[in-house]
Amino acid sequence: MNGEMLEQHQDARVNELLEAGRAAFNAGSPRQAHDLWREAASLDPYDERVWVALLDVLETDADVRVCLENILAINPLNVGARRQLRALEARAERI
């Protein structure tokens, strides 16, 4: 497989994992969704969609912070992620 074909295969696999994770999440299986989306993140850590999906299943503020920071590293113009990170930081300051 040449580089372009490998990249296309990887993109297709990431899309499959994203869809399977969403189906698992919608079926009430957040742990399975988490595992699928983490696999997608390992295949393509620069896919913003993966990190946005992971936000739905992360449980700790530390994990949410890392996820939001990854989203903003990929797309500094993501207003929603920036807003969520500011809110998280504000909550942490009040504690």
mmCIF file of C-alpha atoms in Angstrom:
data_model
loop_
_atom_site.group_PDB
_atom_site.id
_atom_site.type_symbol
_atom_site.label_atom_id
_atom_site.label_comp_id
_atom_site.label_asym_id
_atom_site.label_seq_id
_atom_site.Cartn_x
_atom_site.Cartn_y
_atom_site.Cartn_z
ATOM 1 C CA MET A 1 0.000 0.000 0.000
ATOM 2 C CA ASN A 2 1.422 3.382 -0.907
ATOM 3 C CA GLY A 3 1.268 6.344 1.459
ATOM 4 C CA GLU A 4 -1.876 7.851 -0.021
ATOM 5 C CA MET A 5 -3.762 4.565 0.063
ATOM 6 C CA LEU A 6 -2.667 3.948 3.645
ATOM 7 C CA GLU A 7 -3.890 7.408 4.645
ATOM 8 C CA GLN A 8 -7.257 6.814 2.947
ATOM 9 C CA HIS A 9 -7.595 3.468 4.732
ATOM 10 C CA GLN A 10 -6.736 5.109 8.050
ATOM 11 C CA ASP A 11 -9.277 7.901 7.437
ATOM 12 C CA ALA A 12 -11.941 5.310 6.642
ATOM 13 C CA ARG A 13 -11.095 3.387 9.822
ATOM 14 C CA VAL A 14 -11.301 6.553 11.930
ATOM 15 C CA ASN A 15 -14.712 7.302 10.402
ATOM 16 C CA GLU A 16 -15.875 3.748 11.188
ATOM 17 C CA LEU A 17 -14.690 4.071 14.787
ATOM 18 C CA LEU A 18 -16.397 7.437 15.183
ATOM 19 C CA GLU A 19 -19.678 6.035 13.874
ATOM 20 C CA ALA A 20 -19.438 2.869 15.979
ATOM 21 C CA GLY A 21 -18.655 4.958 19.051
ATOM 22 C CA ARG A 22 -21.654 7.195 18.446
ATOM 23 C CA ALA A 23 -23.887 4.136 18.024
ATOM 24 C CA ALA A 24 -22.538 2.643 21.266
ATOM 25 C CA PHE A 25 -23.030 5.930 23.091
ATOM 26 C CA ASN A 26 -26.593 6.285 21.806
ATOM 27 C CA ALA A 27 -27.285 2.673 22.868
ATOM 28 C CA GLY A 28 -26.234 3.495 26.426
ATOM 29 C CA SER A 29 -22.694 2.068 26.331
ATOM 30 C CA PRO A 30 -20.412 5.008 27.135
ATOM 31 C CA ARG A 31 -17.473 2.734 28.074
ATOM 32 C CA GLN A 32 -17.580 1.058 24.664
ATOM 33 C CA ALA A 33 -17.892 4.458 22.983
ATOM 34 C CA HIS A 34 -14.879 5.670 24.974
ATOM 35 C CA ASP A 35 -12.791 2.684 23.879
ATOM 36 C CA LEU A 36 -13.736 3.113 20.222
ATOM 37 C CA TRP A 37 -13.018 6.837 20.250
ATOM 38 C CA ARG A 38 -9.677 6.316 22.027
ATOM 39 C CA GLU A 39 -8.717 3.878 19.281
ATOM 40 C CA ALA A 40 -9.670 6.513 16.706
ATOM 41 C CA ALA A 41 -7.547 9.065 18.582
ATOM 42 C CA SER A 42 -4.571 6.719 18.476
ATOM 43 C CA LEU A 43 -4.974 6.356 14.708
ATOM 44 C CA ASP A 44 -5.390 10.073 14.049
ATOM 45 C CA PRO A 45 -4.644 12.305 17.041
ATOM 46 C CA TYR A 46 -5.139 15.387 14.863
ATOM 47 C CA ASP A 47 -8.788 14.676 14.017
ATOM 48 C CA GLU A 48 -10.800 17.244 15.922
ATOM 49 C CA ARG A 49 -13.966 15.143 15.618
ATOM 50 C CA VAL A 50 -12.432 12.406 17.760
ATOM 51 C CA TRP A 51 -11.693 14.752 20.652
ATOM 52 C CA VAL A 52 -15.109 16.405 20.398
ATOM 53 C CA ALA A 53 -16.715 12.961 20.619
ATOM 54 C CA LEU A 54 -14.601 12.006 23.620
ATOM 55 C CA LEU A 55 -15.978 14.982 25.533
ATOM 56 C CA ASP A 56 -19.263 13.074 25.798
ATOM 57 C CA VAL A 57 -17.726 10.242 27.824
ATOM 58 C CA LEU A 58 -14.911 11.729 29.898
ATOM 59 C CA GLU A 59 -15.546 11.740 33.617
ATOM 60 C CA THR A 60 -12.781 13.751 35.246
ATOM 61 C CA ASP A 61 -12.030 17.435 34.918
ATOM 62 C CA ALA A 62 -8.394 16.561 34.201
ATOM 63 C CA ASP A 63 -9.388 14.387 31.229
ATOM 64 C CA VAL A 64 -11.842 17.003 29.977
ATOM 65 C CA ARG A 65 -9.128 19.677 30.234
ATOM 66 C CA VAL A 66 -6.670 17.613 28.163
ATOM 67 C CA CYS A 67 -9.374 16.896 25.603
ATOM 68 C CA LEU A 68 -10.338 20.570 25.286
ATOM 69 C CA GLU A 69 -6.683 21.573 25.017
ATOM 70 C CA ASN A 70 -6.219 19.025 22.223
ATOM 71 C CA ILE A 71 -9.234 20.411 20.388
ATOM 72 C CA LEU A 72 -7.855 23.939 20.655
ATOM 73 C CA ALA A 73 -4.391 22.833 19.548
ATOM 74 C CA ILE A 74 -5.976 21.392 16.411
ATOM 75 C CA ASN A 75 -8.451 24.217 15.894
ATOM 76 C CA PRO A 76 -7.776 27.406 17.862
ATOM 77 C CA LEU A 77 -11.000 28.869 16.437
ATOM 78 C CA ASN A 78 -13.256 26.305 18.140
ATOM 79 C CA VAL A 79 -15.308 28.727 20.226
ATOM 80 C CA GLY A 80 -17.250 26.004 22.030
ATOM 81 C CA ALA A 81 -14.099 24.286 23.258
ATOM 82 C CA ARG A 82 -12.591 27.595 24.349
ATOM 83 C CA ARG A 83 -15.769 28.458 26.251
ATOM 84 C CA GLN A 84 -15.864 25.048 27.947
ATOM 85 C CA LEU A 85 -12.199 25.309 28.939
ATOM 86 C CA ARG A 86 -12.759 28.761 30.460
ATOM 87 C CA ALA A 87 -15.755 27.438 32.417
ATOM 88 C CA LEU A 88 -13.705 24.489 33.641
ATOM 89 C CA GLU A 89 -10.897 26.790 34.739
ATOM 90 C CA ALA A 90 -13.359 29.084 36.504
ATOM 91 C CA ARG A 91 -14.849 26.130 38.401
ATOM 92 C CA ALA A 92 -11.372 24.991 39.412
ATOM 93 C CA GLU A 93 -10.539 28.442 40.765
ATOM 94 C CA ARG A 94 -13.664 28.421 42.974
ATOM 95 C CA ILE A 95 -12.763 25.105 44.560
#
